[in-house]
CSV table of C-alpha atoms in Angstrom, one decimal:
chain,number,residue,atom,x,y,z
A,1,MET,CA,89.9,40.1,32.9
A,2,ASP,CA,92.2,37.3,33.8
A,3,VAL,CA,94.2,38.6,37.0
A,4,ASP,CA,96.7,35.7,37.0
A,5,LYS,CA,97.6,36.5,33.1
A,6,MET,CA,98.0,40.3,33.1
A,7,GLU,CA,100.9,42.2,31.9
A,8,GLU,CA,102.1,45.9,32.7
A,9,LYS,CA,103.0,46.4,29.0
A,10,ASP,CA,98.9,46.4,28.3
A,11,TRP,CA,98.4,49.1,30.9
A,12,LYS,CA,99.5,52.8,30.6
A,13,TYR,CA,99.0,55.6,32.8
A,14,HIS,CA,95.7,57.7,32.7
A,15,GLY,CA,95.8,60.2,35.5
A,16,GLU,CA,95.3,60.5,39.1
A,17,GLY,CA,93.9,62.5,41.7
A,18,ASN,CA,94.8,63.6,45.6
A,19,LYS,CA,94.8,60.2,46.9
A,20,SER,CA,94.6,57.4,44.0
A,21,LEU,CA,96.4,56.6,40.5
A,22,VAL,CA,94.2,55.3,37.7
A,23,LEU,CA,95.7,53.1,34.7
A,24,SER,CA,94.1,52.2,31.3
A,25,HIS,CA,93.9,49.1,29.8
A,26,VAL,CA,95.5,49.8,25.9
A,27,GLN,CA,93.0,47.6,24.2
A,28,LEU,CA,89.7,46.6,26.7
A,29,SER,CA,87.8,49.3,27.9
A,30,ARG,CA,88.6,49.1,31.3
A,31,VAL,CA,90.8,50.8,34.1
A,32,LEU,CA,92.2,50.2,37.4
A,33,ARG,CA,92.4,52.2,40.2
A,34,LEU,CA,95.4,52.0,43.0
A,35,LEU,CA,95.4,54.0,46.2
A,36,LYS,CA,98.4,56.4,47.0
A,37,TYR,CA,100.2,56.9,50.0
A,38,PRO,CA,102.7,59.8,51.1
A,39,ALA,CA,105.9,59.1,49.5
A,40,GLU,CA,107.6,59.4,53.3
A,41,ASP,CA,105.5,55.7,53.9
A,42,SER,CA,106.7,54.3,50.3
A,43,GLU,CA,109.3,51.8,52.5
A,44,ASN,CA,106.4,51.4,55.6
A,45,PRO,CA,102.7,50.9,54.2
A,46,PRO,CA,100.9,52.9,56.3
A,47,GLN,CA,97.7,50.1,56.1
A,48,THR,CA,97.6,46.2,56.3
A,49,VAL,CA,96.4,44.6,53.2
A,50,GLU,CA,93.0,43.8,54.9
A,51,GLN,CA,92.6,47.7,55.7
A,52,ALA,CA,93.6,48.7,51.6
A,53,PHE,CA,91.0,46.4,50.8
A,54,ARG,CA,88.5,47.6,53.0
A,55,GLN,CA,89.0,50.8,52.0
A,56,ILE,CA,88.1,49.7,48.2
A,57,GLN,CA,85.3,47.9,49.5
A,58,ASN,CA,83.6,50.9,51.0
A,59,ILE,CA,84.1,53.3,47.7
A,60,VAL,CA,82.4,50.3,45.8
A,61,ASP,CA,79.8,50.0,48.5
A,62,PHE,CA,78.9,54.0,48.7
A,63,SER,CA,78.7,54.1,45.2
A,64,SER,CA,76.6,51.2,44.9
A,65,ASN,CA,74.2,51.6,47.9
A,66,VAL,CA,74.1,54.9,48.7
A,67,MET,CA,74.9,57.4,45.8
A,68,SER,CA,73.3,55.0,43.2
A,69,SER,CA,69.8,55.2,45.1
A,70,LEU,CA,70.1,58.6,45.7
A,71,LEU,CA,72.0,59.9,42.3
A,72,GLY,CA,70.3,57.2,40.2
A,73,GLU,CA,71.2,53.7,39.0
A,74,LYS,CA,71.5,54.7,35.2
A,75,PHE,CA,74.6,57.2,35.9
A,76,ILE,CA,76.6,54.8,38.2
A,77,HIS,CA,79.0,52.5,37.6
A,78,SER,CA,80.6,50.9,41.1
A,79,GLY,CA,83.2,48.8,39.9
A,80,GLU,CA,84.7,45.9,41.8
A,81,VAL,CA,87.7,45.0,43.6
A,82,VAL,CA,90.5,42.9,42.2
A,83,LYS,CA,93.6,41.5,43.9
A,84,LEU,CA,96.5,41.5,41.9
A,85,PRO,CA,99.7,40.0,41.9
A,86,LEU,CA,102.0,42.2,43.6
A,87,GLU,CA,104.9,41.8,41.1
A,88,PHE,CA,102.8,43.1,38.5
A,89,VAL,CA,101.7,45.9,40.4
A,90,ARG,CA,105.5,47.2,41.2
A,91,GLN,CA,106.4,46.7,37.5
A,92,LEU,CA,103.5,49.2,36.5
A,93,SER,CA,104.7,51.7,39.3
A,94,ILE,CA,108.1,51.7,37.7
A,95,ARG,CA,106.3,51.8,34.5
A,96,VAL,CA,104.2,55.1,35.2
A,97,GLN,CA,106.3,56.9,37.3
A,98,HIS,CA,108.0,59.0,34.7
A,99,GLN,CA,104.6,59.7,33.2
A,100,ARG,CA,103.3,61.2,36.7
A,101,PRO,CA,102.9,65.2,37.2
A,102,ALA,CA,106.0,66.5,39.1
A,103,TRP,CA,103.6,67.9,41.4
A,104,ARG,CA,101.7,65.1,42.0
A,105,CYS,CA,104.9,62.6,43.0
A,106,ASP,CA,104.9,63.6,46.8
A,107,LYS,CA,102.8,60.7,46.7
A,108,VAL,CA,103.6,57.0,45.6
A,109,MET,CA,101.4,54.4,44.6
A,110,ASP,CA,100.5,51.4,46.8
A,111,ILE,CA,102.5,48.4,45.7
A,112,TYR,CA,102.1,46.3,48.9
A,113,SER,CA,98.4,45.7,49.0
A,114,GLY,CA,97.9,44.6,45.6
A,115,CYS,CA,94.5,45.6,46.0
A,116,ALA,CA,92.6,48.1,43.1
A,117,LEU,CA,89.6,49.2,41.9
A,118,CYS,CA,88.8,47.9,38.2
A,119,LEU,CA,86.1,49.9,36.6
A,120,PRO,CA,84.7,50.7,32.9
A,121,ASN,CA,87.0,53.2,31.1
A,122,LEU,CA,84.2,55.9,30.5
A,123,THR,CA,86.7,58.0,28.4
A,124,SER,CA,86.7,55.2,25.5
A,125,PRO,CA,83.2,53.8,25.8
A,126,VAL,CA,82.5,50.2,24.4
A,127,LEU,CA,80.2,50.9,21.0
A,128,HIS,CA,77.8,48.9,19.6
A,129,GLN,CA,78.7,49.4,16.4
A,130,PRO,CA,82.0,50.7,15.6
A,131,THR,CA,82.1,54.2,13.9
A,132,HIS,CA,84.9,55.8,11.7
A,133,THR,CA,85.0,58.7,14.2
A,134,PRO,CA,86.0,57.8,17.4
A,135,PRO,CA,83.6,59.2,20.5
A,136,LEU,CA,84.3,62.3,22.2
A,137,CYS,CA,84.0,62.2,26.1
A,138,ILE,CA,84.0,65.5,28.1
A,139,GLU,CA,84.4,65.3,31.7
A,140,ILE,CA,82.7,67.8,33.6
A,141,LYS,CA,83.4,68.9,37.5
A,142,PRO,CA,80.3,71.0,38.4
A,143,LYS,CA,80.4,72.0,42.0
A,144,CYS,CA,78.2,72.7,44.1
A,145,GLY,CA,74.9,74.6,42.4
A,146,PHE,CA,73.4,76.2,44.7
A,147,LEU,CA,73.5,79.4,47.6
A,148,PRO,CA,73.0,78.6,51.2
A,149,SER,CA,70.0,79.7,53.1
A,150,SER,CA,70.9,78.2,56.5
A,151,LYS,CA,69.8,80.3,59.6
A,152,HIS,CA,73.9,79.6,60.8
A,153,VAL,CA,75.5,81.0,58.0
A,154,SER,CA,77.5,83.9,59.9
A,155,LYS,CA,78.7,85.8,56.3
A,156,ASP,CA,75.6,87.6,54.7
A,157,ILE,CA,78.3,87.0,51.7
A,158,LYS,CA,78.0,83.3,51.8
A,159,THR,CA,74.2,83.8,50.4
A,160,LYS,CA,75.0,85.9,47.7
A,161,VAL,CA,78.5,84.5,45.9
A,162,CYS,CA,78.7,81.2,45.7
A,163,ARG,CA,81.6,78.9,47.3
A,164,PHE,CA,83.0,78.0,43.9
A,165,CYS,CA,83.5,81.9,42.6
A,166,MET,CA,85.1,82.9,46.0
A,167,HIS,CA,87.0,79.6,46.2
A,168,GLN,CA,88.7,81.0,42.8
A,169,HIS,CA,89.6,84.0,44.3
A,170,TYR,CA,91.6,81.9,47.1
A,171,LYS,CA,93.2,79.7,44.9
A,172,VAL,CA,94.3,82.7,42.6
A,173,ALA,CA,95.8,84.5,45.8
A,174,SER,CA,97.5,81.2,47.2
A,175,GLY,CA,99.3,80.3,43.8
A,176,LYS,CA,97.5,77.1,43.0
A,177,TRP,CA,96.2,79.0,39.8
A,178,ARG,CA,97.8,82.0,38.1
A,179,ARG,CA,93.9,83.0,36.4
A,180,ARG,CA,90.5,83.0,37.9
A,181,SER,CA,88.0,80.9,35.9
A,182,LEU,CA,85.0,82.9,35.0
A,183,TYR,CA,82.8,79.4,35.2
A,184,CYS,CA,79.7,80.0,37.5
A,185,PRO,CA,78.3,76.4,38.7
A,186,LEU,CA,74.9,78.5,39.3
A,187,ASP,CA,74.8,79.0,35.9
A,188,LEU,CA,75.2,75.1,34.7
A,189,PHE,CA,72.6,74.3,37.2
A,190,SER,CA,69.9,76.6,36.1
A,191,GLY,CA,68.7,74.6,33.4
A,192,ASN,CA,68.3,77.7,31.6
A,193,ARG,CA,70.2,77.0,28.1
A,194,GLN,CA,71.6,80.4,27.6
A,195,ARG,CA,73.3,80.3,31.2
A,196,MET,CA,74.8,76.6,30.6
A,197,HIS,CA,75.7,77.9,27.3
A,198,PHE,CA,77.6,80.9,29.0
A,199,ALA,CA,79.1,78.6,31.8
A,200,ILE,CA,80.4,75.5,29.6
A,201,ARG,CA,82.0,78.5,27.0
A,202,HIS,CA,83.7,79.6,30.3
A,203,LEU,CA,85.1,76.1,31.6
A,204,ILE,CA,86.8,76.0,28.0
A,205,GLU,CA,88.2,79.2,28.3
A,206,GLU,CA,89.5,78.6,31.7
A,207,PRO,CA,89.4,74.5,32.2
A,208,GLN,CA,91.7,74.3,35.2
A,209,ASN,CA,90.4,71.0,36.5
A,210,ASN,CA,86.9,71.2,35.9
A,211,PHE,CA,86.7,70.4,32.2
A,212,LYS,CA,88.7,67.9,29.9
A,213,ILE,CA,88.0,66.2,26.4
A,214,PHE,CA,88.9,62.8,25.5
A,215,LYS,CA,88.8,61.7,22.1
A,216,GLY,CA,88.9,57.9,21.8
A,217,GLY,CA,90.3,57.9,25.1
A,218,GLN,CA,93.2,60.3,25.1
A,219,CYS,CA,92.4,63.5,26.4
A,220,ILE,CA,93.1,66.1,23.9
A,221,TYR,CA,92.3,69.3,25.8
A,222,SER,CA,92.6,70.5,29.6
A,223,SER,CA,94.8,72.3,32.1
A,224,LYS,CA,98.0,71.6,34.0
A,225,GLU,CA,97.9,73.1,37.3
A,226,GLY,CA,100.0,75.9,38.6
A,227,SER,CA,100.9,76.7,34.8
A,228,ASP,CA,100.0,79.6,32.6
A,229,ASP,CA,100.3,77.8,29.4
A,230,SER,CA,98.1,79.3,26.8
A,231,LEU,CA,95.7,76.6,25.5
A,232,ASP,CA,96.0,75.8,22.2
A,233,LEU,CA,92.2,76.4,20.7
A,234,ASN,CA,93.4,75.9,17.3
A,235,SER,CA,94.2,71.9,18.5
A,236,LEU,CA,90.7,71.4,19.8
A,237,LEU,CA,89.1,72.8,16.7
A,238,HIS,CA,91.1,70.6,15.1
A,239,HIS,CA,89.9,67.7,16.5
A,240,LEU,CA,86.3,69.0,16.9
A,241,ARG,CA,85.8,69.8,13.3
A,242,PRO,CA,85.1,66.6,11.9
A,243,TYR,CA,82.4,66.2,14.0
A,244,PHE,CA,80.5,69.0,13.2
A,245,LEU,CA,80.6,69.0,9.3
A,246,TYR,CA,77.3,69.4,7.7
A,247,GLY,CA,76.9,66.9,4.7
A,248,ASN,CA,79.5,67.4,2.0
A,249,ASN,CA,79.3,71.5,2.5
A,250,ARG,CA,81.2,73.4,4.7
A,251,ILE,CA,78.7,75.7,6.0
A,252,ASN,CA,78.4,76.6,9.4
A,253,THR,CA,81.9,75.2,10.0
A,254,THR,CA,83.6,78.5,11.2
A,255,SER,CA,85.6,78.0,14.4
A,256,LYS,CA,82.7,80.0,16.5
A,257,ALA,CA,80.1,77.8,14.6
A,258,VAL,CA,81.9,74.3,15.7
A,259,LEU,CA,82.4,75.5,19.2
A,260,ASN,CA,78.7,76.9,19.6
A,261,ASP,CA,77.2,73.4,18.1
A,262,PHE,CA,79.6,71.7,20.4
A,263,ILE,CA,78.1,73.7,23.2
A,264,GLN,CA,74.7,73.0,22.4
A,265,VAL,CA,74.9,69.1,21.7
A,266,LEU,CA,76.9,69.3,25.3
A,267,VAL,CA,73.7,71.0,26.9
A,268,ASN,CA,71.3,69.0,25.4
A,269,ALA,CA,73.1,65.6,26.9
A,270,LEU,CA,72.8,67.5,30.1
A,271,LEU,CA,69.4,68.2,30.2
A,272,SER,CA,68.2,64.6,29.0
A,273,GLY,CA,67.6,61.8,31.3
A,274,GLY,CA,71.1,60.2,30.4
A,275,GLY,CA,70.6,58.1,27.0
A,276,GLY,CA,69.4,60.6,24.5
A,277,GLY,CA,65.9,61.0,25.9
A,278,ASP,CA,63.7,63.7,25.8
A,279,GLY,CA,64.1,64.4,29.9
A,280,GLY,CA,61.3,64.3,32.4
A,281,MET,CA,59.4,67.0,33.9
A,282,VAL,CA,61.1,70.4,34.4
A,283,THR,CA,61.1,71.6,38.1
A,284,GLU,CA,61.3,75.1,38.7
A,285,ARG,CA,64.0,76.2,41.3
A,286,GLN,CA,62.7,77.6,44.5
A,287,GLY,CA,63.8,80.8,45.8
A,288,GLU,CA,65.0,82.4,42.8
A,289,GLY,CA,67.3,84.6,44.7
A,290,ARG,CA,69.2,81.3,45.5
A,291,SER,CA,69.9,80.5,41.9
A,292,PHE,CA,71.7,83.3,40.9
A,293,CYS,CA,75.3,84.1,42.1
A,294,GLU,CA,76.2,87.8,42.3
A,295,ALA,CA,80.0,87.0,40.9
A,296,SER,CA,78.7,85.5,38.0
A,297,LEU,CA,79.4,87.7,34.4
A,298,PHE,CA,76.3,86.5,33.6
A,299,ASN,CA,73.6,89.4,32.9
A,300,LYS,CA,69.7,88.6,34.1
A,301,GLU,CA,68.6,90.6,31.7
A,302,ARG,CA,70.0,89.1,28.6
A,303,ILE,CA,67.5,86.1,29.6
A,304,ARG,CA,65.1,86.2,27.1
A,305,HIS,CA,63.2,82.8,27.0
A,306,GLY,CA,63.1,79.6,28.7
A,307,SER,CA,62.3,78.1,32.3
A,308,GLN,CA,64.6,78.2,35.2
A,309,GLY,CA,64.7,74.5,36.2
A,310,LEU,CA,66.2,71.0,35.4
A,311,PRO,CA,64.2,68.5,34.0
A,312,SER,CA,63.7,65.7,36.9
A,313,ASP,CA,65.6,63.0,35.5
A,314,SER,CA,68.7,64.7,34.2
A,315,VAL,CA,72.0,64.1,35.7
A,316,LEU,CA,72.4,67.7,36.8
A,317,PHE,CA,69.0,67.4,38.9
A,318,ARG,CA,69.9,64.2,40.6
A,319,ILE,CA,73.1,65.8,41.5
A,320,LEU,CA,72.2,69.0,42.7
A,321,GLN,CA,69.3,67.5,45.1
A,322,THR,CA,72.2,65.4,46.3
A,323,GLN,CA,74.3,68.5,47.4
A,324,MET,CA,71.1,70.1,49.4
A,325,LEU,CA,70.9,67.2,51.6
A,326,ASP,CA,73.9,69.8,53.4
A,327,THR,CA,70.9,71.8,54.8
A,328,GLN,CA,73.3,73.5,57.8
A,329,ASP,CA,76.1,74.7,55.8
A,330,ILE,CA,79.4,73.5,57.7
A,331,GLU,CA,79.1,76.4,60.2
A,332,GLY,CA,75.6,74.7,61.6
A,333,LEU,CA,77.0,71.3,60.8
A,334,TYR,CA,80.3,71.6,63.0
A,335,PRO,CA,78.5,72.3,66.4
A,336,LEU,CA,77.0,68.4,65.1
A,337,TYR,CA,79.9,67.0,64.4
A,338,HIS,CA,81.6,68.1,67.8
A,339,ARG,CA,78.5,66.3,69.6
A,340,VAL,CA,79.2,63.0,68.0
A,341,GLU,CA,82.7,63.4,68.4
A,342,GLN,CA,82.3,64.0,72.6
A,343,HIS,CA,79.9,61.0,72.3
A,344,LEU,CA,82.8,58.7,71.2
A,345,GLN,CA,85.2,60.1,73.3
A,346,ASP,CA,82.5,59.2,76.1
A,347,PHE,CA,82.1,56.0,74.8
A,348,PRO,CA,85.7,54.8,73.1
A,349,LYS,CA,84.3,51.2,72.7
A,350,GLU,CA,84.7,50.3,69.4
A,351,SER,CA,81.3,49.0,69.1
A,352,VAL,CA,79.4,52.3,69.7
A,353,ARG,CA,81.7,54.0,66.4
A,354,THR,CA,80.5,50.7,64.6
A,355,ARG,CA,76.8,50.9,65.3
A,356,LEU,CA,76.8,55.0,64.6
A,357,GLN,CA,78.2,53.9,61.2
A,358,ILE,CA,81.3,56.4,61.5
A,359,ASP,CA,83.5,54.5,58.7
A,360,GLY,CA,80.7,52.3,57.1
A,361,PRO,CA,79.6,49.8,56.5
A,362,TYR,CA,78.1,51.9,53.6
A,363,ASP,CA,74.6,49.7,53.1
A,364,GLU,CA,71.1,50.0,53.2
A,365,ALA,CA,71.0,50.9,56.9
A,366,PHE,CA,73.5,53.7,56.8
A,367,LEU,CA,71.1,55.3,53.7
A,368,GLU,CA,68.3,55.0,56.0
A,369,LYS,CA,69.8,56.9,58.7
A,370,LEU,CA,70.7,59.9,56.4
A,371,GLN,CA,67.1,59.6,54.5
A,372,LYS,CA,64.7,58.9,57.6
A,373,CYS,CA,66.6,62.1,60.0
A,374,PRO,CA,63.9,64.6,61.5
A,375,THR,CA,64.0,68.3,60.7
A,376,GLU,CA,64.4,69.5,64.2
A,377,ASP,CA,67.1,68.3,66.6
A,378,ASP,CA,66.1,66.9,69.4
A,379,GLY,CA,69.9,67.2,71.0
A,380,SER,CA,70.3,63.3,70.4
A,381,VAL,CA,73.8,61.9,69.2
A,382,GLU,CA,71.5,60.0,67.0
A,383,PHE,CA,70.6,63.3,65.0
A,384,ALA,CA,73.7,64.4,64.9
A,385,VAL,CA,75.0,61.5,63.3
A,386,ALA,CA,72.4,61.2,60.8
A,387,LYS,CA,72.9,65.3,59.6
A,388,VAL,CA,76.5,64.5,60.0
A,389,HIS,CA,76.1,61.2,57.1
A,390,GLN,CA,74.0,63.5,55.1
A,391,TYR,CA,76.6,66.4,55.0
A,392,ARG,CA,79.1,63.7,53.8
A,393,VAL,CA,77.0,62.6,51.1
A,394,ALA,CA,76.3,66.2,49.8
A,395,MET,CA,80.2,66.8,49.6
A,396,THR,CA,80.5,63.9,47.7
A,397,ALA,CA,77.9,65.1,45.3
A,398,LYS,CA,79.7,68.4,44.9
A,399,ASP,CA,82.7,67.1,44.0
A,400,CYS,CA,81.9,64.3,41.9
A,401,SER,CA,82.4,64.4,38.2
A,402,ILE,CA,80.2,64.0,35.0
A,403,MET,CA,81.1,61.9,31.8
A,404,VAL,CA,79.4,62.9,28.6
A,405,ALA,CA,80.1,60.5,26.0
A,406,LEU,CA,79.0,61.6,22.9
A,407,VAL,CA,79.2,59.0,19.7
A,408,PRO,CA,78.2,60.7,15.8
A,409,SER,CA,75.1,59.1,14.6
A,410,SER,CA,75.4,57.1,10.8
A,411,GLU,CA,74.0,59.8,8.4
A,412,LYS,CA,71.1,58.3,6.3
A,413,GLU,CA,72.4,58.7,2.5
A,414,GLU,CA,69.8,60.8,0.9
A,415,ASP,CA,68.9,60.4,-2.7
A,416,ASP,CA,68.7,64.2,-4.0
A,417,GLU,CA,72.2,65.7,-3.1
A,418,GLY,CA,70.5,69.2,-3.7
A,419,GLN,CA,68.2,68.4,-0.9
A,420,ARG,CA,70.4,67.5,1.4
A,421,GLN,CA,72.5,70.2,1.0
A,422,LEU,CA,69.6,72.4,1.4
A,423,ARG,CA,68.8,71.1,4.7
A,424,ASP,CA,71.8,71.2,6.2
A,425,PHE,CA,71.9,74.9,4.9
A,426,LEU,CA,68.3,75.7,6.7
A,427,SER,CA,68.8,73.6,10.0
A,428,SER,CA,70.1,75.3,12.9
A,429,ARG,CA,70.7,72.3,14.9
A,430,PRO,CA,73.7,70.9,15.3
A,431,PRO,CA,74.6,67.3,13.8
A,432,ALA,CA,72.9,64.3,15.3
A,433,PHE,CA,75.0,62.2,18.4
A,434,SER,CA,74.0,59.9,20.4
A,435,TYR,CA,75.0,60.2,23.8
A,436,SER,CA,75.6,58.8,27.5
A,437,VAL,CA,75.9,60.6,31.0
A,438,SER,CA,77.8,58.7,33.9
A,439,ILE,CA,78.8,60.0,37.0
A,440,LEU,CA,82.2,59.1,38.4
A,441,ASP,CA,84.4,60.2,41.8
A,442,LEU,CA,81.8,58.9,44.3
A,443,ASP,CA,84.4,58.2,47.0
A,444,PRO,CA,83.0,58.7,50.6
A,445,LYS,CA,84.2,61.5,52.8
A,446,PRO,CA,86.2,60.9,55.8
A,447,PHE,CA,84.0,61.9,59.1
A,448,ASP,CA,87.3,63.3,60.2
A,449,SER,CA,87.3,65.6,57.5
A,450,ILE,CA,84.5,68.2,59.1
A,451,PRO,CA,86.9,70.5,61.2
A,452,ARG,CA,89.3,70.8,57.7
A,453,GLN,CA,86.4,71.7,56.1
A,454,LEU,CA,85.1,74.4,58.4
A,455,ARG,CA,88.6,76.1,58.3
A,456,LEU,CA,89.1,76.0,54.4
A,457,ASP,CA,85.3,77.7,54.7
A,458,GLN,CA,86.8,80.5,56.8
A,459,LYS,CA,89.8,81.3,54.9
A,460,ILE,CA,87.9,81.1,51.4
A,461,VAL,CA,85.2,83.4,53.0
A,462,SER,CA,87.8,85.7,54.6
A,463,CYS,CA,90.1,86.6,51.7
A,464,TYR,CA,87.4,87.0,49.8
A,465,LEU,CA,85.8,89.7,52.2
A,466,ARG,CA,89.1,91.2,52.3
A,467,THR,CA,90.0,91.7,48.8
A,468,GLY,CA,86.7,93.4,48.2
A,469,GLY,CA,86.4,90.3,45.4
A,470,ALA,CA,89.4,91.8,43.5
A,471,LEU,CA,92.2,89.6,42.2
A,472,PRO,CA,95.4,89.8,43.6
A,473,LYS,CA,98.6,91.6,42.6
A,474,GLY,CA,100.6,89.2,40.5
A,475,SER,CA,97.6,87.7,39.1
A,476,LEU,CA,97.3,86.9,35.3
A,477,PRO,CA,94.4,88.7,33.7
A,478,SER,CA,91.9,86.6,32.1
A,479,LEU,CA,92.9,84.9,28.6
A,480,PRO,CA,91.1,86.9,25.9
A,481,GLY,CA,88.0,85.3,24.7
A,482,ILE,CA,88.7,82.1,22.5
A,483,PHE,CA,85.1,82.9,21.6
A,484,THR,CA,86.1,86.6,20.7
A,485,ALA,CA,89.0,85.2,18.6
A,486,ALA,CA,86.6,82.7,17.0
A,487,GLU,CA,84.1,85.7,15.9
A,488,ARG,CA,86.3,87.3,14.3
A,489,GLU,CA,87.3,84.6,12.0
A,490,ASP,CA,83.6,84.8,10.8
A,491,CYS,CA,83.7,88.3,8.9
A,492,THR,CA,83.6,86.1,5.5
A,493,LEU,CA,80.4,86.0,3.5
A,494,LEU,CA,79.8,82.5,2.1
A,495,PHE,CA,77.6,82.1,-1.1
A,496,HIS,CA,76.7,78.4,-1.5
A,497,PRO,CA,74.6,77.3,-4.4
A,498,VAL,CA,71.6,75.7,-3.5
């Protein structure tokens, strides 16, 4: 892209998170990610151009030097920092303002620094050969996939019910969501196909901000925060059905079959090595008790076959291993954070903060600090800072997103129409897709966010214990299962000539 020749009409609003806003190019498979500030700072930018550039460069360095090494280079797209003309950025800000959700408008786009992060648009992948059907892209925010076993955990419930399931109760109680999601990350990370299918089914039924589906770069299925609007399953099925037609016949294209085939293809991609391969050695989960959450509705007795474990080169395995760098839990980590904070107060020179790499640079030395951290606490500030760095990396892995791009494989023509119909009828496998898997949202978590993390943990746990796991009055019941509705549709017998 030629930065000097960029025009605002070529860019459109794509989405935003808490700290940045994303724009996508209307033709090229590229996105620009720009920083956001609180609206009250709109007249006076809270940081200089150099600081904004360093903040975005830190995101790139953390992704390419730290997370890429831990998660696998094949999954990561770090992007590059670009400097944009200020007038172009201002015009963009005006252009997209009316497209932004009202509840996100407490922050404004950075129009002062001109700095942005340029990345590939993973919702609209570049294809080696164009297809008649646009690619499907599924974004999943899997969240934390294990139960803590740290000796520092003070409430026993944390070793039985996962953080996500407890947090759901807190979010409903505080009014952030009207309904509880029945998704449990431990089911998705189990590696057992039945449990993974169950988890994705609940992500579809209540996506919140953990599940989105894109078709040709356009979001076709997602939730709006704070909204109790029912999701349009018929619209989703309308989009998915063409991808799951079997030859020229319409056997297995009932709603239930379409949804089940879609989930099966997604599970296959998540268990693969990232590019459509067979996956590596399956690694059994250590400590059976840690792989089941008591709040999950999945019945353990239903597991008929299949191992509990993930292929070692799968995206979920790499994310889980990185999440498990959090060995202390926030309760054990906070005293170590306090030790580092005290050291910085005792030795306030900037050189001390730089030596401990509190704010970066995120280079090989930073990675080495957290990889070579001793297991036993020797009381040093070096041990404490290494554990804090491990926790920050684990938190990034707990908050990352997975993007699965599905491209329908072109069907090979067969001589005998009847033979193809027979094959399609007898086949229990969904149609073939080629797929790619990527990990995004890999920003470093700030050092000074740790006290806030401890307070949030305490609020979530106390809310769950106070209610005994029951939802507050006024919360909406879970929607009638969309799969149940799809199953009612399947009461028609189809006789097909073969």
